[in-house]
Structures are given as C-alpha cells and as structure tokens.
Short mmCIF file of C-alpha atoms in Angstrom, two decimals:
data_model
loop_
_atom_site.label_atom_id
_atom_site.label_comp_id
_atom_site.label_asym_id
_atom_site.label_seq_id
_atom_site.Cartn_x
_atom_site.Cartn_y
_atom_site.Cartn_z
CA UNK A 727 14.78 30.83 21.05
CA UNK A 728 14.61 27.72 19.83
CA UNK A 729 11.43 26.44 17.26
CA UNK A 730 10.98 23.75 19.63
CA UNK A 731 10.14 25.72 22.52
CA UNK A 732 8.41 28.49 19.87
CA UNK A 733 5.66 25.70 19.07
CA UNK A 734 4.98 23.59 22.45
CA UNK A 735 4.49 26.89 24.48
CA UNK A 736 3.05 29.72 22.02
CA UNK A 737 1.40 27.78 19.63
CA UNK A 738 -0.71 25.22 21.09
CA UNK A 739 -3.36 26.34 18.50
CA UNK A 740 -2.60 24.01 15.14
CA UNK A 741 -4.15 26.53 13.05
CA UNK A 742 -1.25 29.40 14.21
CA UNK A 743 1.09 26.51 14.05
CA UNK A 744 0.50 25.02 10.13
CA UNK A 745 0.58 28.84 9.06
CA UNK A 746 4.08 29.50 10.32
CA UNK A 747 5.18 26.09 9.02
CA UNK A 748 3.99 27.05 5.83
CA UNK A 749 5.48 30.27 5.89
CA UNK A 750 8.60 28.75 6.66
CA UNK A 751 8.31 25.91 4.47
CA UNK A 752 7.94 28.84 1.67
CA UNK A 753 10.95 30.71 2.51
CA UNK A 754 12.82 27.50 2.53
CA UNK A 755 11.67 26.86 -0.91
CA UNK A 756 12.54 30.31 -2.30
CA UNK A 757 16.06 29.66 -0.74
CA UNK A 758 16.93 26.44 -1.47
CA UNK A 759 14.80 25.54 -4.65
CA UNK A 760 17.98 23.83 -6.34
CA UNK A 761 18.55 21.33 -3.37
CA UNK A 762 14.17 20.20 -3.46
CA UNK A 763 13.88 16.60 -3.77
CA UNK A 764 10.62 15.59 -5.29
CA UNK A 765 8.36 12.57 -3.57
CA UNK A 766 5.74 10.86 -5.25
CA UNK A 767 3.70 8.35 -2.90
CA UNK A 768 1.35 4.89 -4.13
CA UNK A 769 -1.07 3.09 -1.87
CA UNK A 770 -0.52 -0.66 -3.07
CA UNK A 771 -1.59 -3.78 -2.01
CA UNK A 772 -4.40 -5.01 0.29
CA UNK A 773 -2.49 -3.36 2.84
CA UNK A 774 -3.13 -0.20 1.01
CA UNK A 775 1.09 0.09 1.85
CA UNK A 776 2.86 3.86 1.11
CA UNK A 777 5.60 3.54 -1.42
CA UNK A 778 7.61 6.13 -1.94
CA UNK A 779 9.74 7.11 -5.40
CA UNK A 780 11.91 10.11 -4.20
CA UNK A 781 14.03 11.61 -6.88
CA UNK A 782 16.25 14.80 -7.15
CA UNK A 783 18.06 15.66 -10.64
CA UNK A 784 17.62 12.41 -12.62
CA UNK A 785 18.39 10.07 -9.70
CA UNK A 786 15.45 7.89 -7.48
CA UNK A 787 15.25 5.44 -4.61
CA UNK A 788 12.16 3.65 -3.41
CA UNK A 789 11.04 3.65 -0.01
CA UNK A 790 8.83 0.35 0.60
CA UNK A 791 7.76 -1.82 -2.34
CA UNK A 792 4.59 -2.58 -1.82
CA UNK A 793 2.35 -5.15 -3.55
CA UNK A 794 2.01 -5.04 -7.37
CA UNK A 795 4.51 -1.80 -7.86
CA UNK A 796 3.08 -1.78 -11.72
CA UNK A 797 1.97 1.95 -11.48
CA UNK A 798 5.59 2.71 -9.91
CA UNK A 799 7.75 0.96 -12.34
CA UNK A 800 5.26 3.15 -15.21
CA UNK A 801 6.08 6.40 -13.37
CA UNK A 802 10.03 5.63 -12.70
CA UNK A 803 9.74 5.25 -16.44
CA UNK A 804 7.58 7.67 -17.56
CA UNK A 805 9.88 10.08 -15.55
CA UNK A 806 12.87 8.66 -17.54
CA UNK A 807 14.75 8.31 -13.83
CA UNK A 808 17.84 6.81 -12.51
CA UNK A 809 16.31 4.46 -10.03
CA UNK A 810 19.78 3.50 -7.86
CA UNK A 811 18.09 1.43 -4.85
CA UNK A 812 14.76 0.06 -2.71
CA UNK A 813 15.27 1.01 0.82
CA UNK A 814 12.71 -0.60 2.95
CA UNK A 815 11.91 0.87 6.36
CA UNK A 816 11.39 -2.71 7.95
CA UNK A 817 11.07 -6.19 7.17
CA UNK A 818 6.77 -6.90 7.09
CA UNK A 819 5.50 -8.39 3.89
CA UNK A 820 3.70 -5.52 2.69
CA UNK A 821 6.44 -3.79 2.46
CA UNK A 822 8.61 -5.96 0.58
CA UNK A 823 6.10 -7.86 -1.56
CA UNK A 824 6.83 -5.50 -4.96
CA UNK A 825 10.68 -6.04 -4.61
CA UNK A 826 11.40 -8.93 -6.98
CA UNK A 827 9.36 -6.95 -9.67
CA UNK A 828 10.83 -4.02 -8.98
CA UNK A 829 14.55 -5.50 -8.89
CA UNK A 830 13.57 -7.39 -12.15
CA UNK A 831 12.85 -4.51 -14.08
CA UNK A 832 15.46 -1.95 -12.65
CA UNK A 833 18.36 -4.59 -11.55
CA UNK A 834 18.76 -2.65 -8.20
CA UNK A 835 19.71 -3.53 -4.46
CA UNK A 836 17.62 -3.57 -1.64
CA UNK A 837 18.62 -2.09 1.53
CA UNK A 838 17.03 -3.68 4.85
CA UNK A 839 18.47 -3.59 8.66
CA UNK A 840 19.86 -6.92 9.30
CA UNK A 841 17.84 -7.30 12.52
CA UNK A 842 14.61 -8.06 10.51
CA UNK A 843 16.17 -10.75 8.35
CA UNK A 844 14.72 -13.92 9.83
CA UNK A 845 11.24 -12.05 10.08
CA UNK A 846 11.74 -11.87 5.77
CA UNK A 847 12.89 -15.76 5.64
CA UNK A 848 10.23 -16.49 8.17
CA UNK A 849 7.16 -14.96 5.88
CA UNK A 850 6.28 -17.54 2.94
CA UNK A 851 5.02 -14.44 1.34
CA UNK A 852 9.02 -12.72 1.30
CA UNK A 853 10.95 -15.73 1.10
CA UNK A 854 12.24 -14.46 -2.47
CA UNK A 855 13.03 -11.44 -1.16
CA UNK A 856 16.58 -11.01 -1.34
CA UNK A 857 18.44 -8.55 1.04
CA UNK A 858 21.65 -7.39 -0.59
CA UNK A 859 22.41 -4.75 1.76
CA UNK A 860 22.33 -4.08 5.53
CA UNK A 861 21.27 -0.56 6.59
CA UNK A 862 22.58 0.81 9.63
CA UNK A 863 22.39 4.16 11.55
CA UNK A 864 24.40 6.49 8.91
CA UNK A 865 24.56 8.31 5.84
CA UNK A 866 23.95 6.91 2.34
CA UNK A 867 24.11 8.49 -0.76
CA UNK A 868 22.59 7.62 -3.87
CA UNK A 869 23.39 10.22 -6.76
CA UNK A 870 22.30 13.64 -6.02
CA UNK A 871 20.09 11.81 -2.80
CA UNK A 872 21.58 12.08 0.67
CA UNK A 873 19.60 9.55 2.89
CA UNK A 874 20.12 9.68 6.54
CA UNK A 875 19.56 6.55 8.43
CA UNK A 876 17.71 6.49 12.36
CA UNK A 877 17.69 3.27 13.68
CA UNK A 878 14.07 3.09 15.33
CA UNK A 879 12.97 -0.06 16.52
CA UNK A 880 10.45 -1.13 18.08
CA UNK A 881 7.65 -2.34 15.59
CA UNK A 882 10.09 -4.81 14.33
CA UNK A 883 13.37 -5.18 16.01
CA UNK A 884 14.99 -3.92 12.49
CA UNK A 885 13.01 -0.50 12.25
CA UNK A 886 14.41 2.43 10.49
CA UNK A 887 13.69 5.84 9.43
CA UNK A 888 14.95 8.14 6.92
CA UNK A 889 15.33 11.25 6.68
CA UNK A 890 16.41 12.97 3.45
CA UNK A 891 16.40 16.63 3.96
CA UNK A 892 13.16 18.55 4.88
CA UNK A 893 11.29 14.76 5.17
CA UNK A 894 11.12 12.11 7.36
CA UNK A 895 10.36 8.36 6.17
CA UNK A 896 8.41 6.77 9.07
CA UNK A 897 7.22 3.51 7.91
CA UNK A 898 5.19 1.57 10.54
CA UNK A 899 6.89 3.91 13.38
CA UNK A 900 4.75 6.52 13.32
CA UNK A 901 1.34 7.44 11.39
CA UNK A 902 -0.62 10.38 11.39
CA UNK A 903 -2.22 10.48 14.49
CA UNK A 904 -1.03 6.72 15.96
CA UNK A 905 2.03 4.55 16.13
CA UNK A 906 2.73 1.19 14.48
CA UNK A 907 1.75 -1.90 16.38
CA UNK A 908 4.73 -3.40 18.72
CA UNK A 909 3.44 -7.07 19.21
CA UNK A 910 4.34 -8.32 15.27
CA UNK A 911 7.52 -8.97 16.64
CA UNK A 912 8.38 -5.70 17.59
CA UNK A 913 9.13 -4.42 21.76
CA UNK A 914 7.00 -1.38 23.38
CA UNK A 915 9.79 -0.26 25.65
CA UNK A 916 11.86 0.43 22.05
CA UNK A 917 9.32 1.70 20.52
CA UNK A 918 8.71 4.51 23.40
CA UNK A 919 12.73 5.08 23.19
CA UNK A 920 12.35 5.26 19.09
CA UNK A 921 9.70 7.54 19.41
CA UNK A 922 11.37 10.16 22.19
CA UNK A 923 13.90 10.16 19.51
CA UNK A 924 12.27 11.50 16.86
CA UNK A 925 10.39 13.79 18.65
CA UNK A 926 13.67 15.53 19.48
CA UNK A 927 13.52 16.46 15.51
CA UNK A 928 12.40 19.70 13.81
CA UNK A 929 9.29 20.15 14.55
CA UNK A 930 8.72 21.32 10.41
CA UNK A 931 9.66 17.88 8.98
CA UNK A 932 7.43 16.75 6.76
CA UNK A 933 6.17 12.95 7.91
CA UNK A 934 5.67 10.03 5.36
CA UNK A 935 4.48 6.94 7.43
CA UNK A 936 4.36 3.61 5.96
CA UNK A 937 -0.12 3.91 5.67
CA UNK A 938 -2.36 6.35 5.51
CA UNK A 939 -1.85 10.33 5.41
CA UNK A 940 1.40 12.55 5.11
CA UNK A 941 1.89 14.78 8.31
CA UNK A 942 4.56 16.99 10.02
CA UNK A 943 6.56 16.45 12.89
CA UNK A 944 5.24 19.49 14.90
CA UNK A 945 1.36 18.28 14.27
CA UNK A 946 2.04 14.95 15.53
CA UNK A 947 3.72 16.58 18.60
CA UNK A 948 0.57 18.25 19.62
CA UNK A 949 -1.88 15.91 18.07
CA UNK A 950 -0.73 12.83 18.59
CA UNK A 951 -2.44 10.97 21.81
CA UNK A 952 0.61 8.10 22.03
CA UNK A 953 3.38 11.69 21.74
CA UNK A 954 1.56 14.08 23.63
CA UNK A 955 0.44 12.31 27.04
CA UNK A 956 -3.45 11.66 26.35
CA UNK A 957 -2.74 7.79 26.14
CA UNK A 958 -0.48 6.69 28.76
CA UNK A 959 1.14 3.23 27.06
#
C-alpha cells in the first residue's frame, strides 16, 4: 500500500503522522548514512530570504543568495568546501541580491531558468546579476551533489524546485503553511498546476521554502489550507 494513501486516510492526526516520518527518516539514516547531504540555512536581507549551502563530501552549491551573504561566504570557508555553483529558485531580487559577492569571492556560475531573465534586467536592484546558466527540468550534478530540477511556475513564470535526495528546495512556491504570491509576475492557474505537482511527491520530503520555517511534504498535505481544500483559490 502505498505511503501516500498510508497518510491521507489513516493518519489524519499530525502527531501519528511526524512519529512515523521520524521513524522512517531514522531508518533511512541508519541505511544510507554515506549518501546524507548536509544543509545549512541563513535568513538574510530585509526580506529575511532562506539561503541554502548544501554540501556532501567536500563539495557545496547555494540555493538563493540572499542580501549581504557575509555569514555564508565565512561558513563555506570555515567549512573549507568546494563551493561549485549558486542555483537560484527564481528570478526576485531577494534572492539574487548576494550573487555578485558571492561569485566574487568563489568565481562560480549561477544557474537561473531563462524564463525569469527580463524580470532580473528589469529590477535596478539585479541588473549586475549575471546569469551564466539556464536551468531546465533535469538532472545536474555538481561533485558528489545530484540536483534534480522541477520546473514550477507560477510565482514567476521561471520557477523551479529542487530536489536533491530526501529534500525539496521550494523557494517562493511553497512555505510552511501558504504559497508564494502569483501577481509579481507570476500566473495562478500555473501555480495550482505547479503545486498538484509536487503534491504527487513523497509525502516524507523534507521542505525548504524560500522564507520562513523548514517543513515536510506530508505536513503541508494535511495542513496546508491552499493544498488541502480549506481555501478554495
């Protein structure tokens, strides 16, 4: 029986349902500790913007540079990593504002979906942001890091998510609790079809959105008003 089905019918009680994802979550640790990637997450900027160094053997990437990225280029440092690229899960300005310091300092590329190009020329707050690669639904690989791209948009046209194994990069997507906002030149009806999307995912991933708190798939399922039918949009 699928986990799907398990956790929409049996377990509509989240208390039941975070104790069997942390169960599992454990015996996924215990069995694949070698293949872990570690995540550690800022708030920068006004914006108070998630940015996210994810690392596995010696090898990083960073999801989202937000504003002033001083205390991540200390850590990436500190850490003595391999920092190979800045993927950025859309094209606002508080998401891209820390990529010229970053890219200063480390020399890397930054990957963006070509759709939310003119939204980065457009900002006077981006406009030395420079895009040297175009993501795309797919597979990357940087180092050890296997990055899966999902194509998701809907809060901008460009929208992405990654997922890179047990965790799911949401940026302005999803949130804890809420969606991102589709009228900063984004399109509800995509949004809706981004969203049925990634609820067809395992209900255990772990969630990073683009603000505020870390979550898992399965909690937003049941918890979320804009997933679960309480808000009809």
């Amino acid at each position: 029986m699928p986990f799907q089905y398990i956790s929409s019918v049996l377990f509509r009680d989240s208390s039941l349902f975070n104790l069997l994802g942390f169960i599992v979550k454990q015996i996924r640790t215990i069995d694949y500790i070698e293949s872990m990637i570690n995540i550690k997450r800022f708030e920068l900027g006004d914006y108070f913007t998630n940015t996210y160094v994810v690392s596995k053997s010696n090898y990083a990437i960073l999801i989202d540079a937000g504003d002033k990225p001083y205390e991540v280029i200390n850590y990436i440092r500190d850490k003595g990593l391999e920092l190979k690229a800045i993927l950025a899960t859309h094209g606002h300005f508080d998401h891209l504002m820390g990529v010229p310091e970053i890219k200063k300092v480390f020399n890397v590329p930054l990957y963006l979906h070509i759709a939310d190009e003119e939204l980065v020329k457009r900002d006077h707050r981006t406009r030395e942001v420079q895009i040297d690669y175009y993501l795309k639904e797919g597979d990357l690989i940087f180092g050890d890091i296997r990055v899966k791209v999902i194509e998701t948009p809907g809060h901008t046209m460009g929208s992405v998510c990654f997922l890179i194994e047990n965790s799911l990069f949401t940026g302005d997507t999803l949130f804890n609790e809420n969606i991102g906002r589709y009228d900063l030149g984004g399109d509800k009806e995509l949004l809706k079809r981004s969203l049925k999307r990634l609820i067809e995912l395992d209900d255990l991933l772990d969630v990073y959105p683009g603000h505020g708190f870390i979550t898992t798939l399965g909690y937003e399922k049941l918890h979320n008003p804009f997933l679960n039918g309480e808000i009809n949009w």
